[in-house]
Coordinates of C-alpha atoms and ligand atoms in Angstrom, one line a residue:
G553 CA 27.0 -42.1 25.1
N554 CA 30.1 -43.8 23.7
S555 CA 31.1 -42.7 20.2
S556 CA 34.7 -44.2 20.0
N557 CA 33.6 -47.1 17.9
K558 CA 31.6 -44.9 15.5
R559 CA 32.7 -43.6 12.1
N560 CA 30.6 -41.6 9.7
F561 CA 31.8 -41.2 6.1
S562 CA 30.8 -40.4 2.5
I563 CA 32.3 -41.5 -0.8
I564 CA 33.0 -38.8 -3.3
A565 CA 34.1 -39.5 -6.9
H566 CA 33.8 -38.3 -10.4
I567 CA 31.3 -40.2 -12.3
D568 CA 32.3 -43.8 -13.3
H569 CA 35.4 -43.8 -11.1
G570 CA 33.8 -46.7 -9.2
K571 CA 31.9 -45.2 -6.2
S572 CA 28.9 -47.6 -6.4
T573 CA 31.1 -50.6 -7.1
L574 CA 33.3 -49.7 -4.1
A575 CA 30.3 -49.2 -1.8
D576 CA 28.9 -52.6 -2.9
R577 CA 32.3 -54.3 -2.0
I578 CA 32.2 -52.6 1.5
L579 CA 28.7 -53.7 2.0
E580 CA 29.6 -57.2 0.9
Y581 CA 32.7 -57.5 3.0
T582 CA 30.8 -56.4 6.1
G583 CA 27.8 -58.3 5.2
T584 CA 26.8 -59.9 8.5
V585 CA 24.0 -57.5 9.2
S586 CA 22.5 -57.5 5.8
K587 CA 22.5 -61.3 5.8
R588 CA 20.3 -61.4 8.9
E589 CA 18.1 -58.6 7.5
M590 CA 17.8 -60.6 4.3
K591 CA 16.4 -63.5 6.3
E592 CA 13.9 -61.4 8.2
Q593 CA 12.8 -60.0 5.0
L594 CA 12.1 -63.3 3.7
L595 CA 10.0 -64.1 6.6
D596 CA 8.0 -61.1 6.4
K597 CA 7.0 -60.4 2.7
M598 CA 4.9 -57.5 3.8
D599 CA 7.9 -55.7 5.2
L600 CA 9.8 -56.3 2.1
E601 CA 7.1 -54.5 0.1
R602 CA 7.2 -51.7 2.6
E603 CA 10.9 -51.3 2.5
K604 CA 11.3 -51.5 -1.2
G605 CA 11.0 -47.8 -1.7
I606 CA 13.7 -47.3 0.9
T607 CA 16.4 -49.6 -0.5
I608 CA 16.1 -48.0 -3.8
K609 CA 16.8 -44.7 -2.4
A610 CA 18.8 -45.7 0.6
Q611 CA 21.0 -42.7 1.3
A612 CA 22.6 -44.0 4.5
V613 CA 23.5 -47.4 5.7
T614 CA 25.0 -48.6 8.9
L615 CA 27.7 -51.3 8.7
F616 CA 29.5 -53.3 11.4
Y617 CA 33.1 -54.1 10.9
D618 CA 35.5 -56.3 13.1
A619 CA 38.7 -54.4 12.8
K620 CA 42.2 -55.7 13.2
D621 CA 42.4 -54.0 16.6
G622 CA 39.9 -56.7 17.8
K623 CA 37.2 -54.0 18.1
N624 CA 33.7 -53.9 16.5
Y625 CA 33.1 -50.6 14.8
E626 CA 29.7 -49.0 13.7
L627 CA 30.4 -47.3 10.2
N628 CA 27.8 -45.1 8.6
L629 CA 28.1 -44.7 4.9
I630 CA 26.1 -41.7 3.7
D631 CA 25.6 -41.6 0.0
T632 CA 25.6 -38.4 -1.9
P633 CA 23.8 -37.7 -5.2
G634 CA 26.3 -37.5 -8.0
H635 CA 25.0 -34.5 -10.1
V636 CA 25.7 -30.8 -9.9
D637 CA 21.9 -30.2 -9.7
F638 CA 21.8 -31.7 -6.3
I639 CA 24.9 -29.9 -5.0
Y640 CA 23.2 -28.6 -1.9
E641 CA 22.1 -32.1 -0.9
V642 CA 25.7 -33.2 -1.4
S643 CA 27.0 -30.5 0.9
R644 CA 24.4 -31.3 3.6
S645 CA 25.2 -35.1 3.4
L646 CA 28.8 -34.2 3.9
A647 CA 28.0 -32.1 6.8
A648 CA 26.7 -35.3 8.5
C649 CA 30.1 -36.9 8.3
E650 CA 33.6 -36.6 9.8
G651 CA 35.4 -37.9 6.8
A652 CA 35.1 -38.7 3.1
I653 CA 36.7 -41.3 0.8
L654 CA 37.9 -39.6 -2.5
V655 CA 37.8 -42.1 -5.1
V656 CA 40.0 -41.5 -8.2
D657 CA 40.2 -43.8 -11.2
A658 CA 43.9 -44.9 -11.6
T659 CA 43.5 -44.7 -15.4
Q660 CA 41.8 -41.3 -15.5
G661 CA 43.1 -39.1 -12.7
V662 CA 41.4 -36.1 -11.2
E663 CA 38.3 -34.7 -13.0
A664 CA 36.2 -31.6 -12.7
Q665 CA 33.6 -33.3 -10.4
T666 CA 36.4 -34.8 -8.2
L667 CA 37.4 -31.1 -7.4
A668 CA 34.0 -29.8 -6.8
N669 CA 33.3 -32.6 -4.3
V670 CA 36.7 -32.1 -2.6
Y671 CA 36.0 -28.4 -2.1
L672 CA 32.6 -29.2 -0.5
A673 CA 34.3 -31.9 1.8
L674 CA 37.0 -29.3 2.7
E675 CA 34.3 -26.6 3.6
N676 CA 32.8 -29.1 5.8
N677 CA 36.2 -29.8 7.6
L678 CA 36.2 -33.5 6.6
E679 CA 39.2 -35.8 6.8
I680 CA 39.8 -36.9 3.3
I681 CA 41.1 -40.4 2.5
P682 CA 42.4 -40.6 -1.1
V683 CA 41.6 -43.9 -2.8
I684 CA 43.1 -44.8 -6.1
N685 CA 40.7 -47.3 -7.8
K686 CA 40.8 -49.7 -10.7
I687 CA 44.5 -50.7 -10.0
D688 CA 43.7 -54.0 -11.7
L689 CA 43.6 -52.3 -15.2
P690 CA 46.8 -52.6 -17.2
N691 CA 46.9 -48.8 -17.9
A692 CA 46.6 -47.9 -14.2
D693 CA 49.3 -45.3 -13.3
V694 CA 49.2 -45.0 -9.5
E695 CA 52.2 -42.8 -9.3
K696 CA 50.9 -40.2 -11.8
V697 CA 47.4 -40.1 -10.1
K698 CA 49.2 -39.7 -6.7
N699 CA 51.1 -36.7 -8.1
E700 CA 47.9 -35.2 -9.6
I701 CA 46.0 -35.5 -6.2
E702 CA 49.0 -33.7 -4.6
E703 CA 49.5 -31.1 -7.2
V704 CA 45.9 -30.3 -8.2
I705 CA 44.0 -30.9 -5.0
G706 CA 46.8 -30.4 -2.6
L707 CA 46.2 -33.5 -0.5
D708 CA 49.0 -35.8 0.8
A709 CA 48.5 -38.8 -1.4
Q710 CA 51.5 -40.9 -0.1
D711 CA 49.1 -43.0 2.1
A712 CA 46.5 -43.2 -0.6
V713 CA 44.7 -46.5 -0.3
L714 CA 45.0 -48.6 -3.5
T715 CA 42.0 -50.6 -4.5
S716 CA 40.3 -52.6 -7.1
A717 CA 36.6 -52.5 -6.4
K718 CA 36.1 -55.0 -9.2
T719 CA 38.5 -57.7 -7.8
G720 CA 38.2 -56.7 -4.1
I721 CA 41.9 -55.8 -3.7
G722 CA 42.5 -53.2 -1.0
I723 CA 39.0 -53.3 0.6
V724 CA 40.3 -54.4 4.1
D725 CA 43.0 -51.6 3.8
L726 CA 40.2 -49.1 3.1
L727 CA 38.0 -50.3 6.0
E728 CA 41.1 -50.0 8.3
A729 CA 41.8 -46.6 6.9
I730 CA 38.2 -45.6 7.9
V731 CA 38.5 -46.8 11.3
N732 CA 42.2 -45.3 12.0
R733 CA 42.0 -42.0 9.9
I734 CA 38.5 -40.7 10.2
P735 CA 38.0 -38.7 13.5
V736 CA 35.8 -40.1 16.2
P737 CA 32.5 -38.1 16.3
K738 CA 32.2 -35.6 19.2
D739 CA 30.6 -37.3 22.3
S740 CA 28.1 -34.6 23.2
S741 CA 25.2 -36.8 24.2
N742 CA 24.7 -34.8 27.3
E743 CA 24.1 -31.6 25.5
P744 CA 20.6 -30.5 24.2
L745 CA 19.5 -32.5 21.1
R746 CA 20.7 -31.2 17.7
G747 CA 19.9 -33.5 14.7
L748 CA 20.9 -32.5 11.2
I749 CA 18.3 -33.5 8.6
F750 CA 20.3 -34.6 5.5
D751 CA 17.5 -36.3 3.5
S752 CA 13.9 -37.5 3.7
H753 CA 11.6 -39.5 1.6
F754 CA 7.7 -40.0 1.6
D755 CA 6.7 -43.5 2.4
D756 CA 3.0 -44.4 1.5
Y757 CA 2.6 -46.4 4.7
R758 CA 4.5 -44.5 7.2
G759 CA 4.4 -40.9 6.0
V760 CA 7.7 -38.9 5.9
V761 CA 10.9 -40.7 6.9
T762 CA 13.5 -38.2 8.0
Y763 CA 17.2 -39.1 7.7
I764 CA 19.2 -37.5 10.6
R765 CA 22.7 -37.2 11.9
V766 CA 22.5 -36.6 15.7
M767 CA 25.3 -33.9 16.4
D768 CA 24.5 -33.4 20.0
G769 CA 22.1 -35.0 22.5
V770 CA 19.8 -38.0 22.3
V771 CA 16.5 -38.7 20.6
K772 CA 14.1 -41.6 21.2
K773 CA 10.5 -42.8 20.7
G774 CA 7.9 -40.7 22.5
D775 CA 10.2 -37.5 22.5
K776 CA 8.5 -34.3 21.4
I777 CA 10.5 -32.5 19.0
K778 CA 10.5 -29.2 16.9
V779 CA 12.1 -28.2 13.6
M780 CA 14.2 -25.2 14.3
S781 CA 13.7 -23.1 11.1
T782 CA 9.8 -23.3 11.3
G783 CA 9.1 -24.1 15.0
K784 CA 6.9 -26.9 13.9
E785 CA 6.3 -29.6 16.5
F786 CA 6.1 -33.4 16.2
D787 CA 6.0 -36.6 18.3
I788 CA 8.7 -39.2 17.6
L789 CA 6.9 -42.4 16.7
E790 CA 10.0 -44.4 15.9
V791 CA 13.8 -44.0 15.6
G792 CA 16.1 -46.5 13.9
I793 CA 19.0 -47.1 11.5
F794 CA 19.3 -48.4 7.9
S795 CA 21.1 -51.7 7.9
P796 CA 20.3 -51.5 5.0
N797 CA 16.6 -51.6 5.6
M798 CA 14.8 -49.6 8.4
H799 CA 15.6 -51.2 11.7
P800 CA 14.1 -49.7 14.8
T801 CA 16.5 -49.0 17.7
S802 CA 15.8 -47.6 21.3
K803 CA 17.5 -44.3 20.6
L804 CA 19.9 -42.4 18.4
E805 CA 22.6 -40.3 20.2
A806 CA 25.4 -38.0 19.4
G807 CA 27.5 -39.5 16.6
D808 CA 24.7 -41.7 15.2
V809 CA 23.1 -41.6 11.8
G810 CA 19.7 -43.0 11.3
Y811 CA 16.0 -42.1 10.7
I812 CA 13.1 -40.7 12.6
I813 CA 9.4 -41.2 11.9
S814 CA 7.2 -38.5 13.4
G815 CA 3.9 -38.4 11.8
I816 CA 5.1 -35.7 9.5
K817 CA 2.7 -35.7 6.5
N818 CA 4.4 -33.1 4.3
I819 CA 8.0 -33.4 3.2
N820 CA 8.2 -29.6 3.2
D821 CA 8.0 -29.8 7.0
T822 CA 11.5 -31.3 7.1
R823 CA 13.8 -29.7 4.7
V824 CA 17.3 -30.9 4.1
G825 CA 19.7 -28.8 6.1
D826 CA 17.3 -28.0 8.9
T827 CA 18.0 -28.8 12.6
I828 CA 15.6 -30.7 14.9
T829 CA 15.8 -30.3 18.7
L830 CA 13.7 -31.4 21.8
I831 CA 10.8 -29.2 23.0
K832 CA 11.6 -29.7 26.6
N833 CA 15.3 -29.0 26.5
P834 CA 15.9 -27.2 23.3
A835 CA 19.2 -26.1 21.8
T836 CA 19.6 -22.4 21.6
E837 CA 21.3 -22.3 18.1
P838 CA 20.5 -24.4 15.1
L839 CA 23.3 -26.2 13.3
E840 CA 25.1 -24.2 10.7
G841 CA 24.3 -23.7 7.1
Y842 CA 20.6 -24.2 6.6
R843 CA 19.3 -22.5 3.5
Q844 CA 16.2 -23.0 1.4
V845 CA 17.2 -24.5 -1.9
Q846 CA 16.3 -22.2 -4.9
P847 CA 15.2 -23.7 -8.1
M848 CA 17.4 -22.4 -11.0
V849 CA 15.5 -23.5 -14.0
F850 CA 11.8 -22.9 -14.8
A851 CA 9.5 -24.4 -17.6
G852 CA 5.9 -24.5 -18.4
L853 CA 4.2 -28.0 -18.2
Y854 CA 0.9 -28.2 -20.2
P855 CA -1.3 -31.3 -20.5
L856 CA -2.0 -32.3 -24.1
S857 CA -5.6 -32.7 -23.2
T858 CA -7.3 -30.1 -21.1
D859 CA -9.1 -33.0 -19.4
D860 CA -5.8 -33.9 -17.7
Y861 CA -5.2 -30.5 -16.0
E862 CA -6.3 -31.7 -12.6
D863 CA -4.4 -35.2 -13.0
L864 CA -1.4 -33.1 -13.8
R865 CA -1.7 -31.0 -10.6
D866 CA -2.2 -34.3 -8.6
A867 CA 0.8 -35.8 -10.2
I868 CA 3.2 -32.9 -9.6
S869 CA 1.9 -32.6 -5.9
K870 CA 2.7 -36.3 -5.4
L871 CA 6.2 -35.9 -6.8
Q872 CA 6.6 -33.0 -4.5
L873 CA 5.9 -35.2 -1.4
N874 CA 9.3 -36.7 -2.3
D875 CA 11.0 -33.7 -3.5
A876 CA 11.0 -30.5 -1.5
S877 CA 12.9 -28.6 -4.2
L878 CA 10.1 -28.9 -6.8
L879 CA 8.1 -25.7 -6.9
F880 CA 5.1 -25.1 -9.0
E881 CA 2.3 -22.7 -9.6
P882 CA -0.5 -22.4 -12.2
E883 CA 0.3 -20.7 -15.5
T884 CA -1.8 -19.9 -18.4
S885 CA -0.6 -19.5 -22.0
S886 CA -2.7 -18.0 -24.7
V887 CA -1.8 -20.9 -27.1
L888 CA -1.3 -23.9 -24.7
G889 CA -4.1 -23.2 -22.2
F890 CA -3.8 -24.1 -18.7
G891 CA -0.7 -25.6 -17.1
F892 CA 1.9 -25.1 -14.5
R893 CA 5.2 -23.1 -14.2
V894 CA 7.4 -25.5 -12.5
G895 CA 10.9 -24.8 -10.9
F896 CA 13.7 -27.2 -11.1
L897 CA 17.2 -27.4 -9.6
G898 CA 18.7 -27.9 -13.1
L899 CA 18.1 -29.5 -16.4
L900 CA 18.7 -33.0 -15.2
H901 CA 16.2 -32.5 -12.5
M902 CA 13.7 -31.2 -15.0
E903 CA 14.2 -34.1 -17.4
I904 CA 13.7 -36.6 -14.6
I905 CA 10.5 -35.0 -13.4
I906 CA 9.0 -34.8 -16.9
E907 CA 9.9 -38.4 -17.6
R908 CA 8.3 -39.5 -14.3
L909 CA 5.1 -37.5 -15.1
R910 CA 4.8 -39.3 -18.4
R911 CA 5.8 -42.8 -17.3
E912 CA 4.5 -43.2 -13.8
H913 CA 1.5 -40.9 -14.0
N914 CA 0.6 -41.5 -17.6
I915 CA 0.1 -37.7 -18.5
D916 CA 0.9 -36.6 -21.9
L917 CA 2.3 -33.2 -21.7
I918 CA 4.1 -30.5 -23.4
S919 CA 7.1 -28.8 -21.8
T920 CA 8.2 -25.3 -22.9
A921 CA 11.9 -24.5 -23.2
P922 CA 13.6 -24.0 -19.7
S923 CA 14.4 -20.4 -18.5
V924 CA 16.6 -19.0 -15.9
I925 CA 15.3 -16.3 -13.4
Y926 CA 16.1 -12.9 -14.8
R927 CA 16.3 -9.9 -12.4
V928 CA 14.6 -6.9 -14.0
T929 CA 15.0 -3.3 -12.6
M930 CA 12.3 -0.9 -13.9
D931 CA 12.7 2.8 -14.5
S932 CA 10.5 3.3 -11.5
G933 CA 13.1 1.4 -9.3
E934 CA 10.9 -1.6 -8.9
V935 CA 12.8 -5.0 -9.1
M936 CA 11.1 -7.9 -10.6
E937 CA 12.1 -11.7 -10.9
I938 CA 11.1 -13.0 -14.2
D939 CA 11.2 -16.8 -14.7
N940 CA 9.0 -16.8 -17.8
P941 CA 9.9 -14.8 -20.9
M942 CA 6.1 -14.2 -21.6
N943 CA 6.2 -12.0 -18.5
L944 CA 8.9 -9.6 -19.5
P945 CA 7.5 -6.1 -19.5
K946 CA 7.4 -4.4 -22.9
L947 CA 8.3 -1.0 -21.7
G948 CA 10.0 0.9 -18.8
I949 CA 12.9 -1.5 -18.3
K950 CA 16.0 0.2 -16.9
Y951 CA 18.3 -2.9 -17.0
I952 CA 18.2 -6.7 -16.8
E953 CA 20.6 -9.0 -14.9
E954 CA 21.0 -12.7 -15.3
P955 CA 22.5 -15.5 -13.2
F956 CA 26.2 -16.3 -13.7
V957 CA 28.2 -19.4 -12.8
K958 CA 31.8 -20.2 -12.5
G959 CA 32.5 -23.2 -14.8
T960 CA 35.5 -25.4 -14.5
I961 CA 36.5 -27.6 -17.2
I962 CA 39.3 -30.3 -17.3
V963 CA 40.3 -31.4 -20.7
P964 CA 43.3 -32.9 -22.6
K965 CA 45.6 -30.2 -24.1
E966 CA 44.7 -30.8 -27.6
F967 CA 41.1 -29.6 -27.1
V968 CA 41.8 -26.4 -25.2
G969 CA 41.3 -24.3 -28.3
N970 CA 37.9 -25.9 -29.1
V971 CA 36.8 -25.4 -25.4
M972 CA 37.8 -21.8 -25.3
E973 CA 36.0 -21.1 -28.5
L974 CA 32.8 -22.7 -27.2
C975 CA 33.0 -20.7 -23.9
Q976 CA 33.4 -17.5 -25.9
Q977 CA 30.4 -18.3 -28.1
K978 CA 28.5 -18.9 -24.9
R979 CA 29.5 -15.4 -23.7
G980 CA 31.9 -16.7 -21.2
I981 CA 34.4 -14.5 -19.3
Y982 CA 37.8 -16.1 -19.3
K983 CA 39.3 -16.5 -15.7
S984 CA 42.2 -18.8 -15.6
M985 CA 44.1 -21.8 -17.1
E986 CA 46.3 -24.3 -15.3
Y987 CA 48.4 -27.3 -16.5
L988 CA 47.5 -30.4 -14.4
D989 CA 50.2 -32.4 -15.9
E990 CA 51.8 -32.8 -19.5
M991 CA 48.5 -33.9 -20.9
R992 CA 45.6 -32.1 -19.3
T993 CA 44.5 -28.6 -18.6
M994 CA 42.1 -27.0 -16.2
I995 CA 40.2 -24.0 -17.7
S996 CA 37.9 -21.7 -15.7
Y997 CA 35.3 -19.3 -17.0
E998 CA 32.4 -17.3 -15.8
L999 CA 29.4 -18.1 -17.9
P1000 CA 25.7 -17.0 -18.0
L1001 CA 23.5 -19.9 -16.5
A1002 CA 21.1 -19.5 -19.4
E1003 CA 23.7 -20.5 -22.0
I1004 CA 24.6 -23.7 -19.9
V1005 CA 21.0 -24.6 -19.5
I1006 CA 20.6 -24.7 -23.3
D1007 CA 23.1 -27.1 -24.7
F1008 CA 26.6 -26.3 -23.3
Y1009 CA 27.3 -29.8 -21.9
D1010 CA 26.4 -31.7 -25.1
K1011 CA 28.5 -29.3 -27.2
L1012 CA 31.4 -29.5 -24.8
K1013 CA 31.3 -33.3 -25.0
S1014 CA 31.2 -33.4 -28.9
R1015 CA 33.9 -30.9 -29.3
T1016 CA 36.3 -32.7 -27.0
K1017 CA 35.4 -36.3 -28.1
G1018 CA 33.9 -36.9 -24.7
Y1019 CA 37.0 -36.2 -22.8
A1020 CA 36.1 -32.9 -21.1
S1021 CA 34.7 -32.9 -17.6
F1022 CA 32.6 -30.0 -16.4
E1023 CA 31.5 -28.6 -13.1
Y1024 CA 29.7 -25.3 -12.2
E1025 CA 28.6 -23.2 -9.3
F1026 CA 26.3 -20.3 -9.1
I1027 CA 28.2 -17.0 -8.3
G1028 CA 25.6 -14.4 -8.5
Y1029 CA 23.7 -11.9 -10.9
K1030 CA 25.3 -9.7 -13.6
E1031 CA 23.9 -7.0 -15.8
S1032 CA 23.5 -8.0 -19.5
K1033 CA 22.1 -6.7 -22.7
L1034 CA 19.1 -8.9 -23.0
V1035 CA 16.0 -8.8 -25.3
K1036 CA 13.0 -10.9 -25.9
V1037 CA 12.4 -12.6 -29.2
D1038 CA 8.8 -13.6 -30.1
I1039 CA 7.9 -16.2 -32.6
L1040 CA 4.8 -16.0 -34.8
V1041 CA 3.1 -19.0 -36.4
S1042 CA 0.5 -18.0 -39.0
E1043 CA 0.9 -14.3 -37.8
N1044 CA -0.1 -15.2 -34.2
I1045 CA 2.5 -14.9 -31.4
V1046 CA 3.1 -18.3 -29.8
D1047 CA 3.9 -17.3 -26.3
A1048 CA 5.4 -20.5 -25.4
F1049 CA 8.1 -20.0 -28.0
S1050 CA 9.3 -16.6 -26.8
F1051 CA 12.8 -16.5 -25.5
I1052 CA 15.2 -14.1 -23.8
V1053 CA 18.6 -13.7 -25.4
H1054 CA 21.6 -11.5 -25.6
S1055 CA 21.0 -8.7 -28.1
E1056 CA 24.1 -9.7 -30.0
N1057 CA 22.6 -13.1 -30.5
A1058 CA 19.0 -12.1 -31.2
Y1059 CA 19.2 -12.1 -35.0
Y1060 CA 21.1 -15.3 -35.2
R1061 CA 19.0 -17.2 -32.8
G1062 CA 15.7 -15.8 -34.2
R1063 CA 16.8 -17.0 -37.6
A1064 CA 18.0 -20.4 -36.4
M1065 CA 14.7 -20.8 -34.4
V1066 CA 12.4 -20.3 -37.5
E1067 CA 14.6 -22.5 -39.5
K1068 CA 14.4 -25.2 -36.9
L1069 CA 10.6 -24.8 -36.7
K1070 CA 10.3 -25.2 -40.3
E1071 CA 12.0 -28.5 -40.1
V1072 CA 9.9 -29.9 -37.2
I1073 CA 6.4 -28.5 -37.8
P1074 CA 4.8 -30.9 -40.3
R1075 CA 3.3 -29.4 -43.5
Q1076 CA -0.4 -28.6 -43.2
Q1077 CA -3.1 -28.2 -45.8
F1078 CA -2.2 -24.5 -46.1
E1079 CA 0.8 -22.3 -46.2
V1080 CA 2.2 -21.5 -42.7
P1081 CA 4.5 -18.5 -42.3
I1082 CA 7.0 -18.6 -39.3
Q1083 CA 8.4 -15.3 -38.1
A1084 CA 10.8 -14.1 -35.4
A1085 CA 10.2 -10.7 -34.1
M1086 CA 11.9 -8.2 -31.6
G1087 CA 9.1 -5.9 -30.4
S1088 CA 7.2 -5.2 -33.7
R1089 CA 10.2 -5.6 -35.9
I1090 CA 10.3 -8.9 -37.9
I1091 CA 13.9 -10.3 -37.9
A1092 CA 13.5 -13.6 -39.7
R1093 CA 10.9 -15.4 -41.7
E1094 CA 10.4 -18.9 -43.2
T1095 CA 7.3 -20.4 -44.8
I1096 CA 6.2 -24.0 -44.5
R1097 CA 4.6 -24.9 -47.8
A1098 CA 1.1 -26.4 -48.1
M1099 CA 0.8 -30.0 -48.7
R1100 CA -1.9 -32.6 -48.5
K1101 CA -0.4 -35.5 -46.7
N1102 CA -1.9 -38.7 -47.9
V1103 CA -0.1 -41.7 -46.3
L1104 CA -2.3 -44.3 -47.9
A1105 CA -1.5 -43.4 -51.4
K1106 CA 1.5 -45.5 -51.3
C1107 CA -0.4 -48.7 -50.6
Y1108 CA -2.2 -49.3 -53.9
G1109 CA -5.4 -50.3 -52.0
G1110 CA -4.2 -53.8 -51.5
D1111 CA -2.8 -54.8 -48.1
I1112 CA -5.2 -54.0 -45.3
S1113 CA -2.9 -54.6 -42.4
R1114 CA -0.1 -52.5 -43.9
K1115 CA -2.7 -49.7 -44.2
R1116 CA -3.8 -50.2 -40.5
K1117 CA -0.1 -50.0 -39.5
L1118 CA 0.5 -46.7 -41.3
L1119 CA -2.7 -45.2 -39.8
E1120 CA -1.6 -46.3 -36.4
K1121 CA 1.8 -44.9 -37.0
Q1122 CA 0.3 -41.6 -38.1
K1123 CA -1.8 -41.5 -35.0
E1124 CA 1.2 -42.2 -32.9
G1125 CA 3.1 -39.4 -34.5
K1126 CA 0.2 -37.0 -33.7
K1127 CA 0.0 -38.0 -30.2
R1128 CA 2.3 -35.3 -28.7
M1129 CA 1.0 -32.6 -30.9
K1130 CA -0.7 -29.4 -29.9
S1131 CA -3.0 -27.4 -32.1
I1132 CA -2.2 -23.7 -32.1
G1133 CA -4.9 -22.0 -34.1
N1134 CA -5.2 -24.5 -36.8
V1135 CA -1.6 -25.5 -36.9
E1136 CA -0.5 -28.8 -35.4
I1137 CA 2.7 -28.3 -33.5
P1138 CA 4.7 -31.3 -32.1
Q1139 CA 6.4 -31.3 -28.7
E1140 CA 9.9 -31.2 -30.3
A1141 CA 9.1 -27.7 -31.6
F1142 CA 8.7 -26.4 -28.0
L1143 CA 12.2 -27.5 -27.2
S1144 CA 13.7 -26.2 -30.5
V1145 CA 15.4 -23.3 -28.8
L1146 CA 17.5 -25.8 -27.0
K1147 CA 18.8 -27.3 -30.2
L1148 CA 20.0 -24.2 -32.1
D1149 CA 23.4 -24.3 -33.5
Ligands
GTP2227 P1 28.0 -43.6 -11.2 O1 27.2 -44.6 -10.5 O2 27.6 -43.5 -12.7 O3 28.2 -42.2 -10.6 O4 29.4 -44.2 -11.3 P2 30.3 -44.7 -10.1 O5 31.3 -43.7 -9.9 O6 29.5 -45.2 -9.1 O7 31.0 -45.9 -10.8 P3 30.6 -47.4 -10.9 O8 30.9 -48.1 -9.6 O9 29.3 -47.6 -11.5 O10 31.7 -47.9 -11.9 C1 31.9 -47.5 -13.2 C2 32.4 -48.5 -14.0 O11 33.7 -49.0 -13.6 C3 31.6 -49.9 -13.9 O12 31.7 -50.5 -15.2 C4 32.4 -50.7 -13.0 O13 32.3 -52.1 -13.2 C5 33.8 -50.2 -13.3 N1 34.8 -50.4 -12.2 C6 34.6 -50.0 -10.9 N2 35.6 -50.2 -10.2 C7 36.5 -50.9 -10.9 C8 37.8 -51.5 -10.7 O14 38.4 -51.5 -9.6 N3 38.4 -52.1 -11.7 C9 37.8 -52.1 -12.9 N4 38.4 -52.8 -13.9 N5 36.6 -51.7 -13.2 C10 36.0 -51.0 -12.2

């Protein structure tokens, strides 16, 4: 093996600082390979079809660069998902690299996500190359950003690469910095195989395509491998690199980044962070750091029509083929019928999945409000994990604990008061405050995850005119005074509306919830009382007055097409409604708890 001409790196950045544009410029500049690939694709349309799914999700790409020293280098750029929901994946992608390019916008400076990513890169012992981007903009302030990188992050920024991903300034400097500053991967191809799985996707034609970084040893077609955490064994059918499409090679060796295809049918058999090794000459220890990803947020998904139940199950299973972090199991609600309890990494993940079920699988569904996992210790000493407020025991609870996160917020000075007020409202515990420069402040709080899941980010943005950036990490469970609030519609408990809340906020949230429901549930032909209750005690009540809704009354009998339009509109409006008893309730109502002020 010869790894001296290989460099493996990721680009990390706060959202909008220019990561994608910079990656495009690098791909363009080193474009020789993709030009050839592009031709091949044109010759073979079938392949193009096949590869489509891959280029969309391309998480790794191999580039070839002719450096100023006259040598040709093989550079692997490994992409990292940009959102905190996928932080574990980011961490594993970084573990596959020796270096990271840290992109900071010359007009914005260091942001919360920049910091979170830098910490991950440092944990993985990566060489970090600071890059100050968007230097073409008139308000770029390179010196100030350099100072910030040094003061806030503690990295030497004197040799920061200055770029404009837009105009192409500095791209060669950046490529040279990658070659000269990122460490050469360890050449350990004589050792037993250890390959780090950092991503995978399900391909309809080829089964699971697993993305690996070979840390030690060599892997090639025909090898028999096993996954170290499960002991499951597979035959290697193909190995190759992404350049940017799948391109078979004879082998992958220590220092290489590429893919393996091995007849794996289920993505759960190759989880991100796991290690593969050869059966014949196995490694004794797996690579560091594998852990099972735990969903943090749970919600019930119910088909609007009971006929769609099996379709919904199929659709979630299909999505799961590409997303090992998605968990689900059947759930029944007395008012919503048969559905599934689904576990997500976070709110964004939940929104993406629901949208895909609706759009790609054409399933009309209702989702209940998301919940975190509460840890309930009973008088008997038994400990239960409750991810659904419906299942909170009525009696015998000794105490309840909830997940907490450490939140970091970076914000212009003038908004510090607003941010602190919001964090207090959300039961935050103040930790620290630091001045980044004369303009901006970094505030840190411990916050209950449940409060963040609700609407923290939207509120933070609106109270800081969009200027605040926010990042959080899970820190553990803490005991809290929590109670369950039930909602009754026409005197019946709607289990899907129940929520768990801090006892100090129970009255306020119960009241807000019934007011919100009064707004969003359309009037029926009879009076509908809506109540909030803690146990058997009613804590709030509103009444939706009866009304016979006659949309055609406005049309004076004349215009037929207008009538039809109105009827259609009314039908459309009904579409995502669920009948509870004899009350029609729109989807919006189920998410009301997310929108309480
Ligand atoms: P996400 O994909 O949303 O995470 O953002 P990103 O970090 O990948 O940023 P992206 O590359 O999408 O750039 C964000 C915006 O900044 C886009 O409108 C780009 O056109 C613009 N942009 C990126 N680099 C430069 C630059 O060097 N100069 C200028 N003027 N604009 C840039």
